[in-house]
CSV table of C-alpha atoms in Angstrom, one decimal:
chain,number,residue,atom,x,y,z
Z,412,MET,CA,171.3,26.5,-20.2
Z,413,SER,CA,171.3,25.2,-23.7
Z,414,ARG,CA,172.6,27.2,-26.7
Z,415,GLY,CA,169.0,27.6,-27.9
Z,416,SER,CA,167.8,29.1,-24.7
Z,417,LYS,CA,170.8,31.4,-24.5
Z,418,THR,CA,169.9,32.6,-28.0
Z,419,ARG,CA,166.3,33.0,-27.1
Z,420,ALA,CA,167.2,35.0,-24.0
Z,421,SER,CA,169.4,37.4,-26.0
Z,422,ASP,CA,166.8,37.7,-28.7
Z,423,ALA,CA,164.2,38.7,-26.0
Z,424,GLU,CA,166.4,41.7,-25.4
Z,425,ASP,CA,166.9,42.7,-29.1
Z,426,ILE,CA,165.8,46.2,-30.2
Z,427,CYS,CA,163.6,44.7,-32.9
Z,428,ALA,CA,160.1,43.8,-31.8
Z,429,ILE,CA,159.8,41.0,-34.3
Z,430,THR,CA,163.0,39.4,-33.0
Z,431,ARG,CA,161.7,39.7,-29.4
Z,432,THR,CA,158.4,38.2,-30.4
Z,433,LEU,CA,160.0,35.3,-32.1
Z,434,ALA,CA,162.0,34.6,-29.0
Z,435,VAL,CA,158.6,33.9,-27.3
Z,436,LEU,CA,156.8,32.3,-30.3
Z,437,SER,CA,159.9,30.4,-31.5
Z,438,ASP,CA,158.4,27.6,-33.5
Z,439,ARG,CA,155.3,26.1,-35.0
Z,440,TRP,CA,154.4,24.3,-31.7
Z,441,SER,CA,154.0,27.6,-29.9
Z,442,PHE,CA,151.5,28.8,-32.6
Z,443,LEU,CA,149.6,25.5,-32.6
Z,444,ILE,CA,149.4,25.6,-28.8
Z,445,LEU,CA,147.9,29.1,-29.0
Z,446,ARG,CA,145.5,27.9,-31.7
Z,447,ASP,CA,144.3,25.1,-29.4
Z,448,VAL,CA,143.9,27.5,-26.4
Z,449,PHE,CA,141.8,29.8,-28.6
Z,450,LEU,CA,139.7,26.7,-29.4
Z,451,GLY,CA,139.2,25.8,-25.7
Z,452,VAL,CA,142.1,23.4,-25.0
Z,453,SER,CA,143.7,24.1,-21.6
Z,454,LYS,CA,145.1,20.9,-20.1
Z,455,PHE,CA,148.5,19.3,-20.8
Z,456,GLY,CA,147.1,15.9,-21.8
Z,457,GLU,CA,144.6,17.6,-24.1
Z,458,PHE,CA,147.4,19.5,-25.9
Z,459,ARG,CA,149.5,16.3,-26.2
Z,460,THR,CA,146.5,14.4,-27.7
Z,461,SER,CA,145.4,17.3,-30.0
Z,462,LEU,CA,148.9,18.1,-31.3
Z,463,GLY,CA,150.7,14.7,-31.2
Z,464,ILE,CA,153.6,16.5,-29.6
Z,465,ALA,CA,156.2,15.0,-27.3
Z,466,SER,CA,155.8,15.7,-23.6
Z,467,ASP,CA,159.2,17.3,-23.2
Z,468,VAL,CA,158.7,19.6,-26.2
Z,469,LEU,CA,155.2,20.5,-24.9
Z,470,SER,CA,156.5,21.2,-21.4
Z,471,ALA,CA,159.2,23.5,-22.8
Z,472,ARG,CA,156.9,25.4,-25.0
Z,473,LEU,CA,154.3,25.9,-22.3
Z,474,ALA,CA,157.0,27.0,-19.9
Z,475,THR,CA,158.2,29.7,-22.4
Z,476,LEU,CA,154.7,30.9,-23.0
Z,477,VAL,CA,154.1,31.2,-19.2
Z,478,GLU,CA,157.5,32.8,-18.6
Z,479,PHE,CA,156.8,35.6,-21.1
Z,480,GLY,CA,153.2,36.2,-19.9
Z,481,VAL,CA,151.3,34.7,-22.8
Z,482,LEU,CA,149.7,32.0,-20.7
Z,483,GLU,CA,149.2,31.5,-17.0
Z,484,LYS,CA,149.0,28.3,-15.0
Z,485,VAL,CA,145.8,27.8,-13.1
Z,486,PRO,CA,145.6,25.0,-10.6
Z,487,TYR,CA,142.8,22.4,-10.9
Z,488,HIS,CA,142.0,19.2,-9.1
Z,489,GLU,CA,139.9,16.3,-10.5
Z,490,PRO,CA,138.4,13.9,-8.0
Z,491,GLY,CA,140.8,11.1,-7.2
Z,492,GLN,CA,143.7,12.7,-9.0
Z,493,ARG,CA,146.6,14.8,-7.9
Z,494,GLY,CA,146.5,18.6,-8.4
Z,495,ARG,CA,147.5,19.8,-11.8
Z,496,PHE,CA,147.6,23.0,-13.9
Z,497,ALA,CA,145.5,24.2,-16.8
Z,498,TYR,CA,146.7,27.0,-19.0
Z,499,GLN,CA,144.8,30.1,-19.9
Z,500,LEU,CA,145.5,33.2,-21.9
Z,501,THR,CA,146.7,36.3,-20.2
Z,502,PRO,CA,145.6,39.7,-21.7
Z,503,ALA,CA,148.9,39.7,-23.6
Z,504,GLY,CA,148.0,36.2,-24.9
Z,505,GLN,CA,144.6,37.4,-25.9
Z,506,GLU,CA,146.2,40.1,-28.1
Z,507,LEU,CA,147.8,37.3,-30.2
Z,508,LYS,CA,144.4,36.4,-31.5
Z,509,ILE,CA,144.9,38.9,-34.3
Z,510,VAL,CA,148.3,37.4,-35.1
Z,511,LEU,CA,146.8,33.9,-35.4
Z,512,GLY,CA,143.9,35.3,-37.4
Z,513,ALA,CA,146.3,37.0,-39.8
Z,514,LEU,CA,148.3,33.7,-40.2
Z,515,GLN,CA,145.0,31.8,-40.8
Z,516,GLN,CA,143.7,34.3,-43.3
Z,517,TRP,CA,147.0,34.2,-45.2
Z,518,GLY,CA,147.0,30.4,-45.2
Z,519,ASP,CA,143.3,30.3,-46.3
Z,520,GLU,CA,144.1,32.7,-49.2
Z,521,HIS,CA,147.6,31.5,-50.3
Z,522,VAL,CA,147.8,27.9,-49.2
Z,523,PRO,CA,144.2,26.8,-49.4
Z,524,HIS,CA,142.9,23.4,-48.4
Z,525,SER,CA,140.6,21.6,-50.8
Z,526,GLU,CA,137.9,21.2,-48.0
Z,527,ASN,CA,137.7,24.9,-47.2
Z,528,PRO,CA,138.9,26.6,-44.0
Z,529,SER,CA,138.7,24.5,-40.9
Z,530,VAL,CA,137.9,27.5,-38.6
Z,531,ALA,CA,136.0,30.6,-39.5
Z,532,ARG,CA,136.8,34.1,-38.0
Z,533,LEU,CA,133.4,35.5,-37.0
Z,534,ALA,CA,132.2,38.5,-35.0
Z,535,ARG,CA,130.8,37.2,-31.8
Z,536,GLY,CA,127.5,39.1,-31.8
Z,537,SER,CA,126.6,39.3,-35.5
Z,538,ARG,CA,128.4,36.2,-36.7
Z,539,HIS,CA,129.6,38.2,-39.7
Z,540,PRO,CA,132.9,37.0,-41.2
Z,541,LEU,CA,136.0,38.9,-40.1
Z,542,ARG,CA,139.1,40.0,-42.1
Z,543,VAL,CA,142.4,41.0,-40.5
Z,544,THR,CA,143.7,44.3,-41.8
Z,545,PHE,CA,145.7,47.4,-40.9
Z,546,VAL,CA,143.7,50.2,-39.2
Z,547,ASP,CA,145.0,53.7,-38.6
Z,548,ASP,CA,144.8,55.5,-35.3
Z,549,ARG,CA,141.4,56.8,-36.2
Z,550,GLY,CA,140.0,53.4,-36.9
Z,551,ASN,CA,140.0,53.6,-40.7
Z,552,PRO,CA,141.1,50.5,-42.7
Z,553,VAL,CA,144.4,50.9,-44.6
Z,554,GLU,CA,145.1,48.8,-47.7
Z,555,HIS,CA,148.2,46.6,-47.4
Z,556,ASP,CA,149.9,48.5,-50.2
Z,557,ASP,CA,149.5,51.7,-48.3
Z,558,ALA,CA,151.0,50.4,-45.0
Z,559,GLU,CA,154.7,50.6,-44.7
Z,560,PHE,CA,157.4,49.8,-42.1
Z,561,VAL,CA,159.5,52.9,-41.4
Z,562,PRO,CA,162.7,52.8,-39.3
Z,563,THR,CA,162.6,55.1,-36.3
Z,564,ALA,CA,165.5,56.8,-34.5
Z,565,SER,CA,165.9,53.6,-32.4
Z,566,TYR,CA,166.7,51.6,-35.5
Z,567,PRO,CA,170.4,50.5,-35.4
Z,568,LYS,CA,172.5,52.9,-37.4
Z,569,ASP,CA,174.6,50.2,-39.0
Z,570,ALA,CA,171.6,48.2,-40.3
Z,571,VAL,CA,171.3,48.0,-44.0
Z,572,ILE,CA,168.0,49.5,-45.2
Z,573,ASP,CA,166.7,49.9,-48.7
Z,574,GLN,CA,166.3,53.7,-48.9
Z,575,ARG,CA,164.9,53.8,-52.4
Z,576,PRO,CA,161.6,55.6,-52.8
Z,577,ARG,CA,158.6,53.2,-52.8
Z,578,PRO,CA,156.2,53.3,-55.8
Z,579,ALA,CA,152.8,54.8,-55.0
Z,580,SER,CA,149.9,52.4,-54.5
Z,581,PRO,CA,148.1,51.6,-57.8
Z,582,MET,CA,144.8,52.6,-56.1
Z,583,ALA,CA,146.1,56.1,-55.1
C-alpha cells in the first residue's frame, strides 16, 4: 500500500466529516468524474476521452469511488466485445449533486468565465433556475451569514477553536 493510500485510509476513519469526505473525493479528478457521471458519462473510455486523464489515474479514482459507495460497477457487453463495466451513481453518489452544484455556483459567481456558465442548474419539472443554499430542519432557507459551524461534544478536546463571539448578521 502506498503512503497516499495509507493516509487516505486513516483519513477515512477521522472524526471530522470533512476529512473523511476528502479521503473519498481526494482530488480534482474525483469531482470531474462525478460531474461527467451527472452529465451522462458512464464508461471508462468515455471518461478518459472527456477528461483527458491517464488510464491508471482514472482506474484508481474510479476504484476509490466504488470502494466508498459513491459509484457502482454495472456489467455491460457490446456485440463483438468482451464484457466491461459501466459506472453509475449509488444513492450516496446522488447526494453529491448538491456538493457539485455548490462548487459550480461558487465558481460561476467568484471565478466566472467570459462565455457564461457551461451548465445550468434547473428544476426538472419547471425548468426554473436553482440556487444551492442552507435550509433549516423545517425547510426554510437560511442566509450564509446566519449559518455557523458549531463544535459538538465529539469535537477533539485538544483542537484549537476560535471561541470569540461572532458578530450578528447585518440583516438581523
